[in-house]
Coordinates of C-alpha atoms in Angstrom, one line a residue:
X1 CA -4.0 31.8 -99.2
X2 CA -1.7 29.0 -100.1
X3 CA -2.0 24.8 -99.0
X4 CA -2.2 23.7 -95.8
X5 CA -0.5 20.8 -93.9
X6 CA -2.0 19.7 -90.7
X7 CA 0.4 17.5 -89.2
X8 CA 3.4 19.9 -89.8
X9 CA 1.0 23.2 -89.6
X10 CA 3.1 24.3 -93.0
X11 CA 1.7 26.3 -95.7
X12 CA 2.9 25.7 -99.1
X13 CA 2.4 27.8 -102.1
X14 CA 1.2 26.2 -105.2
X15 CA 4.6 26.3 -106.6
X16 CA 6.3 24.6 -103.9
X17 CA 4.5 21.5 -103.8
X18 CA 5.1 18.5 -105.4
X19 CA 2.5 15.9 -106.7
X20 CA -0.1 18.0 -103.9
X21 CA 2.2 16.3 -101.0
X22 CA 4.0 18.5 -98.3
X23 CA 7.4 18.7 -98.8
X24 CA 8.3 18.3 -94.9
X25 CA 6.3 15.4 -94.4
X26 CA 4.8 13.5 -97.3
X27 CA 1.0 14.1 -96.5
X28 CA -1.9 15.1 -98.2
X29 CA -2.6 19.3 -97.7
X30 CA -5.6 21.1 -98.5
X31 CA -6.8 24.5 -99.4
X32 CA -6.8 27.4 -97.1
X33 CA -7.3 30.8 -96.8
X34 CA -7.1 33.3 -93.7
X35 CA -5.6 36.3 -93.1
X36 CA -2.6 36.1 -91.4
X37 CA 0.8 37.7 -90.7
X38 CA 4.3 37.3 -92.5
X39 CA 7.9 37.2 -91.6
X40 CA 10.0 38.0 -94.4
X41 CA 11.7 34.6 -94.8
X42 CA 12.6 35.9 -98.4
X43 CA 15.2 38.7 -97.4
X44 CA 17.4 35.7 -95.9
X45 CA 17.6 33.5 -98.6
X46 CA 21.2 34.5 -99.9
X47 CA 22.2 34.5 -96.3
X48 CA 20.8 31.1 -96.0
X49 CA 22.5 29.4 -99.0
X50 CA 25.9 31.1 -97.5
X51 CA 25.2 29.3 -94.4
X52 CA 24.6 25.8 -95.7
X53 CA 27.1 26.0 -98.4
X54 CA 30.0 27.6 -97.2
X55 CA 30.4 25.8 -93.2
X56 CA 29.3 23.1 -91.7
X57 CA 26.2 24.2 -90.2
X58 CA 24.1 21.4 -90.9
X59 CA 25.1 18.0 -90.8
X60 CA 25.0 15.6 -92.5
X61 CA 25.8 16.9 -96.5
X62 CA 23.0 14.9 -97.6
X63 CA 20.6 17.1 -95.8
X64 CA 22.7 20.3 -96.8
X65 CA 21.7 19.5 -100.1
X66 CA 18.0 18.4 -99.6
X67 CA 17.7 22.2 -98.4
X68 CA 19.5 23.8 -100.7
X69 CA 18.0 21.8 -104.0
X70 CA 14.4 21.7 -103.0
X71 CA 14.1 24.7 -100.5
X72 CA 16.5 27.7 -101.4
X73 CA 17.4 27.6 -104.7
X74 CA 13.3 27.4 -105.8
X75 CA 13.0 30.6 -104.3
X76 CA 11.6 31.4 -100.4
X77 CA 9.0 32.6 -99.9
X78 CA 7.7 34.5 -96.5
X79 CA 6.4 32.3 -94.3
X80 CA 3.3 32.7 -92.6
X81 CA 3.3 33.2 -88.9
X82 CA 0.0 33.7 -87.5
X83 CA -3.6 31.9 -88.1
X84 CA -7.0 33.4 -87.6
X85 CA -8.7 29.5 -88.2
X86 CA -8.6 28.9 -85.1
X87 CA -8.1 30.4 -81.1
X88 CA -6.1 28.1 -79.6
X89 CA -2.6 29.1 -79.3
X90 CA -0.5 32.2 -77.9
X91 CA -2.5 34.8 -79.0
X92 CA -0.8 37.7 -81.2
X93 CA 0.2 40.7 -78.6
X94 CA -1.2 43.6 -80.4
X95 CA -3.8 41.5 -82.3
X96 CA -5.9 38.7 -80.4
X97 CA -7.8 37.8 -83.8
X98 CA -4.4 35.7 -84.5
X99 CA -2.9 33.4 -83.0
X100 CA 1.2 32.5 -83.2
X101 CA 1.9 29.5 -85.6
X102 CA 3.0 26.4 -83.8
X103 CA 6.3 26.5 -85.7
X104 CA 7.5 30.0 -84.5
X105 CA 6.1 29.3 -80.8
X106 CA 8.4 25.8 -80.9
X107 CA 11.7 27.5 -82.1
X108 CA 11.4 30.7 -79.6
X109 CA 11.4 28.5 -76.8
X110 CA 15.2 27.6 -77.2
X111 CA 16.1 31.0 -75.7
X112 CA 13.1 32.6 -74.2
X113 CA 13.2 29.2 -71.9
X114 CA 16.5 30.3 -71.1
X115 CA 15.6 34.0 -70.6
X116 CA 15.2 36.0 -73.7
X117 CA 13.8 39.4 -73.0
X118 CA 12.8 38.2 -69.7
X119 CA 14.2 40.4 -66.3
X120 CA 17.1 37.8 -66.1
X121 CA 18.6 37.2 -69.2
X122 CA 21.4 34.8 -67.1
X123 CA 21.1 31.7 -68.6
X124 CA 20.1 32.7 -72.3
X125 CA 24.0 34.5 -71.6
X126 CA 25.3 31.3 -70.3
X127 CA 24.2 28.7 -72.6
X128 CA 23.4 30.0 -75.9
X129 CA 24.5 30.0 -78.8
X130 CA 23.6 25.8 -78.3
X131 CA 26.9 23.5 -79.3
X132 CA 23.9 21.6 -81.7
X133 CA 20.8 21.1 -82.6
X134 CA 20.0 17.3 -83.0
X135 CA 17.0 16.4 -84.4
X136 CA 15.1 14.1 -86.6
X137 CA 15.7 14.7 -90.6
X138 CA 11.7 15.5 -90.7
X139 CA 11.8 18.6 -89.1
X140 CA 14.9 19.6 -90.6
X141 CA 13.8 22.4 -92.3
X142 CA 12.3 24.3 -89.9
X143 CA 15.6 24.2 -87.8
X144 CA 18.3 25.0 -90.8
X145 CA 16.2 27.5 -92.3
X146 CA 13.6 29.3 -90.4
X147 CA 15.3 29.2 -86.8
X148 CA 18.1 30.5 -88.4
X149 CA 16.3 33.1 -90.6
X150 CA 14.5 34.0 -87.3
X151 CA 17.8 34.8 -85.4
X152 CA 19.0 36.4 -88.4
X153 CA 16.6 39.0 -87.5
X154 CA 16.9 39.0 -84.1
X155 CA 20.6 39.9 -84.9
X156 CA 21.1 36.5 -82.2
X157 CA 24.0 34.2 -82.7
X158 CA 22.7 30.8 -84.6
X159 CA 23.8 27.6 -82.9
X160 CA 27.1 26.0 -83.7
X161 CA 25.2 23.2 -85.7
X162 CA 22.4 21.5 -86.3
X163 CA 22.5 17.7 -87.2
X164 CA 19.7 15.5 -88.7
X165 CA 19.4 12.0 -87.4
X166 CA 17.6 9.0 -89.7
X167 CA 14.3 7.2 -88.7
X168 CA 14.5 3.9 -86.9
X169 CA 12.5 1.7 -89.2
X170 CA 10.7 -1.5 -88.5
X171 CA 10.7 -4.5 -90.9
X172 CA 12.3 -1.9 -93.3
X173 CA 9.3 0.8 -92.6
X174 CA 8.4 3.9 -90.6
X175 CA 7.2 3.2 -87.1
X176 CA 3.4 4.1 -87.3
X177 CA 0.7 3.5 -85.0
X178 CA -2.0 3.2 -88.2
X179 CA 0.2 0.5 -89.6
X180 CA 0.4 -1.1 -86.5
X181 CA 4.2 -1.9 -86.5
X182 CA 4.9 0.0 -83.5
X183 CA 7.6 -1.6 -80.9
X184 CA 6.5 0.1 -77.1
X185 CA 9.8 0.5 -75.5
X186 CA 8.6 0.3 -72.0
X187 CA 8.1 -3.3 -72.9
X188 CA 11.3 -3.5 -73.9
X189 CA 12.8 -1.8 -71.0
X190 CA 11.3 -3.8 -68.4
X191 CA 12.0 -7.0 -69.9
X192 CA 15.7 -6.4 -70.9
X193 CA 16.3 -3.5 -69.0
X194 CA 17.3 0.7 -70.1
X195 CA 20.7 0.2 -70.9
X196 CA 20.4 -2.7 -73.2
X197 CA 17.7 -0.6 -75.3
X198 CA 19.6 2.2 -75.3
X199 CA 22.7 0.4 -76.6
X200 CA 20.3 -1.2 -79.3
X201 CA 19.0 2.3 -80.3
X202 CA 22.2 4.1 -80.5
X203 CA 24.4 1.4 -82.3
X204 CA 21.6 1.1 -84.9
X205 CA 21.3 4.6 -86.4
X206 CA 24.2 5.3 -88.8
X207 CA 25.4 8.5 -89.2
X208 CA 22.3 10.4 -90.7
X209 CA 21.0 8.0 -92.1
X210 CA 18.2 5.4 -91.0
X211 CA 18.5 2.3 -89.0
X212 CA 16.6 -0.9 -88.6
X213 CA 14.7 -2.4 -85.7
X214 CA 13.7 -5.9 -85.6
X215 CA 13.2 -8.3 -82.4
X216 CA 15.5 -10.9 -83.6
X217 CA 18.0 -7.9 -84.3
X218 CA 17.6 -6.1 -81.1
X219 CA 18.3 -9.9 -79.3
X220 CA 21.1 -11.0 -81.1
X221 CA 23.0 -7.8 -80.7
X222 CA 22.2 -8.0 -77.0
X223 CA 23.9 -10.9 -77.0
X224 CA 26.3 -10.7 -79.2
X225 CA 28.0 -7.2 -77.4
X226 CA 26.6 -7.0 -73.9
X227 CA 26.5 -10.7 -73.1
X228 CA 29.1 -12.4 -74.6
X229 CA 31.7 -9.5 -75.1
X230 CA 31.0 -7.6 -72.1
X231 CA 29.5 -9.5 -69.5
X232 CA 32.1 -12.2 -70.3
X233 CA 35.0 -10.0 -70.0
X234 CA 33.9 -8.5 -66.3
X235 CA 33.0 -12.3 -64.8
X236 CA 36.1 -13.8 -66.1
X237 CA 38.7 -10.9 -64.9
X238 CA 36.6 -10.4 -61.3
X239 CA 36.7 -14.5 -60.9
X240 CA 40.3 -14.4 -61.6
X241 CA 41.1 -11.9 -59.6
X242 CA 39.1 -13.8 -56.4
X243 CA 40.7 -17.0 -57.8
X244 CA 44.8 -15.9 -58.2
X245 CA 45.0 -12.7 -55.5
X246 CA 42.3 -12.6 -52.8
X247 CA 40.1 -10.5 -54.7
X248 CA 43.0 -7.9 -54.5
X249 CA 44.0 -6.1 -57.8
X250 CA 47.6 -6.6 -58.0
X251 CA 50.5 -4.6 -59.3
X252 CA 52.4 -4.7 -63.0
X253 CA 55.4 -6.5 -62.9
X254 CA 56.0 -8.4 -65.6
X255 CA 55.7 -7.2 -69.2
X256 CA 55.7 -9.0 -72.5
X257 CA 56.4 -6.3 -75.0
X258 CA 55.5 -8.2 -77.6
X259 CA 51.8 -9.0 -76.2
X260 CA 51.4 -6.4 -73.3
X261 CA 52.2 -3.2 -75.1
X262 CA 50.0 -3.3 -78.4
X263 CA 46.8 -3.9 -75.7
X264 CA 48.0 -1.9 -73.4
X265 CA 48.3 1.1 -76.7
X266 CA 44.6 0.0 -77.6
X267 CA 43.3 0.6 -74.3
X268 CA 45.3 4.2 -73.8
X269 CA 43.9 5.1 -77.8
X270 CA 40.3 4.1 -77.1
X271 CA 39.6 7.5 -74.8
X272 CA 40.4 9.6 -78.1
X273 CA 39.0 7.4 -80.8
X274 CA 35.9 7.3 -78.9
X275 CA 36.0 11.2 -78.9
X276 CA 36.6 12.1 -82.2
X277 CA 33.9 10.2 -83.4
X278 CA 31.6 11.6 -81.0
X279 CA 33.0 15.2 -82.3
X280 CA 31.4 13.5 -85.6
X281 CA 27.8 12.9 -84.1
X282 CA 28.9 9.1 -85.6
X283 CA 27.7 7.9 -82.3
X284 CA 27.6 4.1 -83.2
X285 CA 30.8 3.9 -84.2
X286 CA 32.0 5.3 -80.8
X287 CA 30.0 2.6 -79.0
X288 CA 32.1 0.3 -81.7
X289 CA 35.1 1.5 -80.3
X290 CA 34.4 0.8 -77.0
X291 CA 33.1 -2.6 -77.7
X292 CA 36.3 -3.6 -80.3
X293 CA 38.7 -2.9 -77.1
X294 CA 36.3 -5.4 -74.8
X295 CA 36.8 -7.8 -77.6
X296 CA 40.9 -7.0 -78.0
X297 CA 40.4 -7.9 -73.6
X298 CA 38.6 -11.8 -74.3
X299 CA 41.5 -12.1 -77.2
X300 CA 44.3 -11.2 -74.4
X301 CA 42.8 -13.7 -72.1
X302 CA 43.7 -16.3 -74.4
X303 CA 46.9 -14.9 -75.9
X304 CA 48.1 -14.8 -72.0
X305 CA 46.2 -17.7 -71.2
X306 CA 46.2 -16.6 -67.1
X307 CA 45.2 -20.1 -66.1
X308 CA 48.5 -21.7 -67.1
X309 CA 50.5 -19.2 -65.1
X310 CA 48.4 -19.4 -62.1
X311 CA 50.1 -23.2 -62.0
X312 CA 53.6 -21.7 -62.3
X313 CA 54.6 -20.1 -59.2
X314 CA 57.6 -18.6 -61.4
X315 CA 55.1 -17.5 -63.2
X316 CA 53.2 -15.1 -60.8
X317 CA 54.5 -11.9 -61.8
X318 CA 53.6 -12.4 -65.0
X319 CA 50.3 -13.3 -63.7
X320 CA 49.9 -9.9 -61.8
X321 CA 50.5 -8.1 -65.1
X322 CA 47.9 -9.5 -66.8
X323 CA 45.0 -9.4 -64.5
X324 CA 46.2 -5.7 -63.8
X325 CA 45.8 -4.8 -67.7
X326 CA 42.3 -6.8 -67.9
X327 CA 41.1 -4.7 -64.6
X328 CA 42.6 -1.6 -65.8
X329 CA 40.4 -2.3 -69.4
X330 CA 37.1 -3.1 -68.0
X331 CA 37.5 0.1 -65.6
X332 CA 38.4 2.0 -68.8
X333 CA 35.4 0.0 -70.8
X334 CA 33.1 1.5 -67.6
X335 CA 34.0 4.9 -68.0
X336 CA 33.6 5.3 -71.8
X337 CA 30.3 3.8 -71.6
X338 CA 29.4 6.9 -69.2
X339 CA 27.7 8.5 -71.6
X340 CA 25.4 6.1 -73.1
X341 CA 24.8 3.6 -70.5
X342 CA 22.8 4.4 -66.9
X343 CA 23.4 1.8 -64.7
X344 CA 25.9 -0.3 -66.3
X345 CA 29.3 1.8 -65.7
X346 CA 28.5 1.7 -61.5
X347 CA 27.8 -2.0 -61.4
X348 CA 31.2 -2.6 -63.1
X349 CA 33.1 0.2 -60.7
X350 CA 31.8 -1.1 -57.9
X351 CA 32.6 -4.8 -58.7
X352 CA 36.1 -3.6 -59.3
X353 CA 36.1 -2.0 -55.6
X354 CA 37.0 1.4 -57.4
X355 CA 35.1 4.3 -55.0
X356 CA 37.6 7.0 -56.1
X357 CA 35.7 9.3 -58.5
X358 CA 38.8 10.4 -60.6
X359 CA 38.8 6.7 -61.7
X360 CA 35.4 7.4 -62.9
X361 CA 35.8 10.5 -64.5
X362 CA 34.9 10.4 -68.0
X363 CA 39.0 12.0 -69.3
X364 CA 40.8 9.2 -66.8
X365 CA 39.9 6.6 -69.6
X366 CA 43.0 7.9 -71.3
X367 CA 44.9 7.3 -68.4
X368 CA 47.1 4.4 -68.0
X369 CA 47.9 2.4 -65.7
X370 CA 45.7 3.9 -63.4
X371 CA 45.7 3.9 -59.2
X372 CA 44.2 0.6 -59.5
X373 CA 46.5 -1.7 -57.1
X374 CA 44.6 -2.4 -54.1
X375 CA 41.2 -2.3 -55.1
X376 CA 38.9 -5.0 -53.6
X377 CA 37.1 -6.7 -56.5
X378 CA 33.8 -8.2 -55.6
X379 CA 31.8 -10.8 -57.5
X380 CA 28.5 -9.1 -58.1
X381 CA 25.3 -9.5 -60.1
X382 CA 25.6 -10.5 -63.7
X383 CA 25.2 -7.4 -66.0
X384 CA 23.1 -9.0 -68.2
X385 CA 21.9 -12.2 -68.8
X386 CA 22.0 -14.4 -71.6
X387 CA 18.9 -14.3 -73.8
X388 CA 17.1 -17.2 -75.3
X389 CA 16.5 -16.5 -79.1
X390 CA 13.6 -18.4 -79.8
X391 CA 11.7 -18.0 -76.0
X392 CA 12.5 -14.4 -76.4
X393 CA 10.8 -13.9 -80.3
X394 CA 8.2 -16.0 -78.9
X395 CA 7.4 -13.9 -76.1
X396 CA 8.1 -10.5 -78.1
X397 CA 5.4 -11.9 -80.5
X398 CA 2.8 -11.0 -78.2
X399 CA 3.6 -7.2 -78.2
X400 CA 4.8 -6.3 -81.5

């Protein structure tokens, strides 16, 4: 017998609760009492508190320390793992009265979907232990304590990590359909397009912690990165290289150390910057990275002022150089957005004219210069366009 959480199907002994809320989630539980099966979650608590304290299992610390403080140190205790309340569910092998709880059903499924005591155990082999876990800091519990606890017993390597991401929040709350605040992103999507949501959503959550969503937020950045930064960057260096060569990317021939090289060193760097914060799940400042090195490109533009020299035929060497460096950054801009963007990284390779896929691969970003001479640049559609605040709020208004 013990309290009873319907949204997170958790039971909670008397002890554990606070203020007759569920720890997990924040709801109200209620009385219950069924018979039901254990696993002995208590045997693994010393285990456990080794494993959160002494690597770096679970990310961020904050969480490591919401585990520890409120779930370990109090004491485990076993954890039910069937219900007889009810029949739905997969239904206990060598006792049908129960039924498996939800909880223990969900975590199995990261290996017996891959082949866990199935006849072909080839792709549990292959791809477990999982690099990470990456979830939302709700549910956290269940995958930095039980799955591990679970595996534990299974004598089955744990996963390398598991990382807890914030809530996106709406006018400073939880997005919740009884409150009404809830943004649809299909909406979204078809009116702005995939990749611009997706760059909203992944430059907005900090690292573990939660981020905001408003429409005037979501538009301004928009514009702000993708629009002015961006898009900017790719019209002006495909119309001058249409303008100046024939739509031909020229060679490098003449370098200004004192301009050329620090640009030239940002665009090289950005390919490992962009990794090792990756490495540290710090996922919007990657994206920063990439954007910061679009914006060193529009700086160069007017450092090296390419219009002037186009009216110096003395000049045209120099010229070369520099709309080589802004090709060879918007190829490298392309390739590091790979990973986050859908569309986006094509439209730009294939206004540059590049059709060679090691220019695309995602470890040639830290390649320079690059086999770029030659490519046919071609004016294309613009990536995206420039958004009215006011008409957009006003339209948004309708939705959410």
């Amino acid at each position: 017998e013990g309290w009873y959480c319907t949204p997170c199907e958790s039971f909670w002994t008397q002890t554990q609760l606070k203020d007759g809320l569920c720890p997990d989630c924040g709801r109200e539980v209620h009385f219950s009492k069924e018979e039901s099966y254990f696993f002995r979650l208590s045997k693994y608590q010393d285990r456990l508190i080794e494993l959160l304290t002494k690597t770096d299992f679970l990310e961020p610390k904050s969480r490591v320390n919401e585990m520890v403080n409120n779930f370990l140190k109090p004491g485990l205790t076993d954890l039910s793992v069937s219900r007889t309340s009810f029949d739905w569910g997969v239904k206990v092998p060598f006792d049908p009265e129960h039924v498996i709880y939800v909880w223990i059903d969900a975590l199995s499924n990261y290996i017996t979907a891959l082949g866990y005591t199935s006849d072909n155990e080839q792709d549990f082999a292959t791809y477990w232990p999982a690099d990470v876990h990456m979830m939302a800091k709700e549910i956290i519990r269940f995958h930095s304590i039980i799955w591990p606890a679970i595996l534990m017993a299974l004598e089955l390597p744990l996963p390398k990590k598991v990382f807890a991401h914030g809530w996106l929040l709406f006018s400073g709350d939880k997005m919740s359909k009884s409150k009404g605040n809830v943004v649809d992103p299909f909406i979204l999507v078809d009116r702005y397009g995939l990749d611009a949501v997706r760059y909203y959503l992944l430059t907005a959550l900090p690292y573990g912690a939660d981020g905001a969503y408003t429409n005037e937020i979501f538009i301004k950045k928009i514009n702000a990165d993708l629009v002015n930064t961006l898009g900017n960057l790719v019209s002006r260096t495909i119309a001058m290289t249409e303008q100046y060569f024939g739509g031909e990317i020229p060679s490098s021939e003449v370098v200004d150390d004192e301009i050329d090289q620090p640009f030239i060193n940002d665009i090289k760097s950005a390919y490992g910057k962009v990794i090792d914060w990756l490495e540290k799940f710090e996922i919007n400042k990657a994206l920063e990275e990439i954007i910061t090195l679009t914006e060193h490109a529009n700086k160069y533009i007017d450092q090296t002022t390419p219009w002037i020299l186009a009216k110096d035929a003395d000049k045209k060497g120099r010229l070369k150089t520099v709309i080589y460096n802004l090709c060879e950054t918007i190829r490298t801009v392309a390739v590091l957005f790979r990973p986050f963007l859908t569309t986006t990284p094509a439209k730009i390779f294939e206004q540059l004219g590049i059709n060679d896929e090691s220019l695309t691969a995602f470890d040639s970003a830290g390649q320079f210069p690059a086999e770029l001479v030659g490519c046919k640049v071609k004016k294309g559609e613009i990536l995206f366009p420039r958004l009215k605040l006011e008409q957009e709020l006003e339209e948004l208004s309708k939705y959410c």
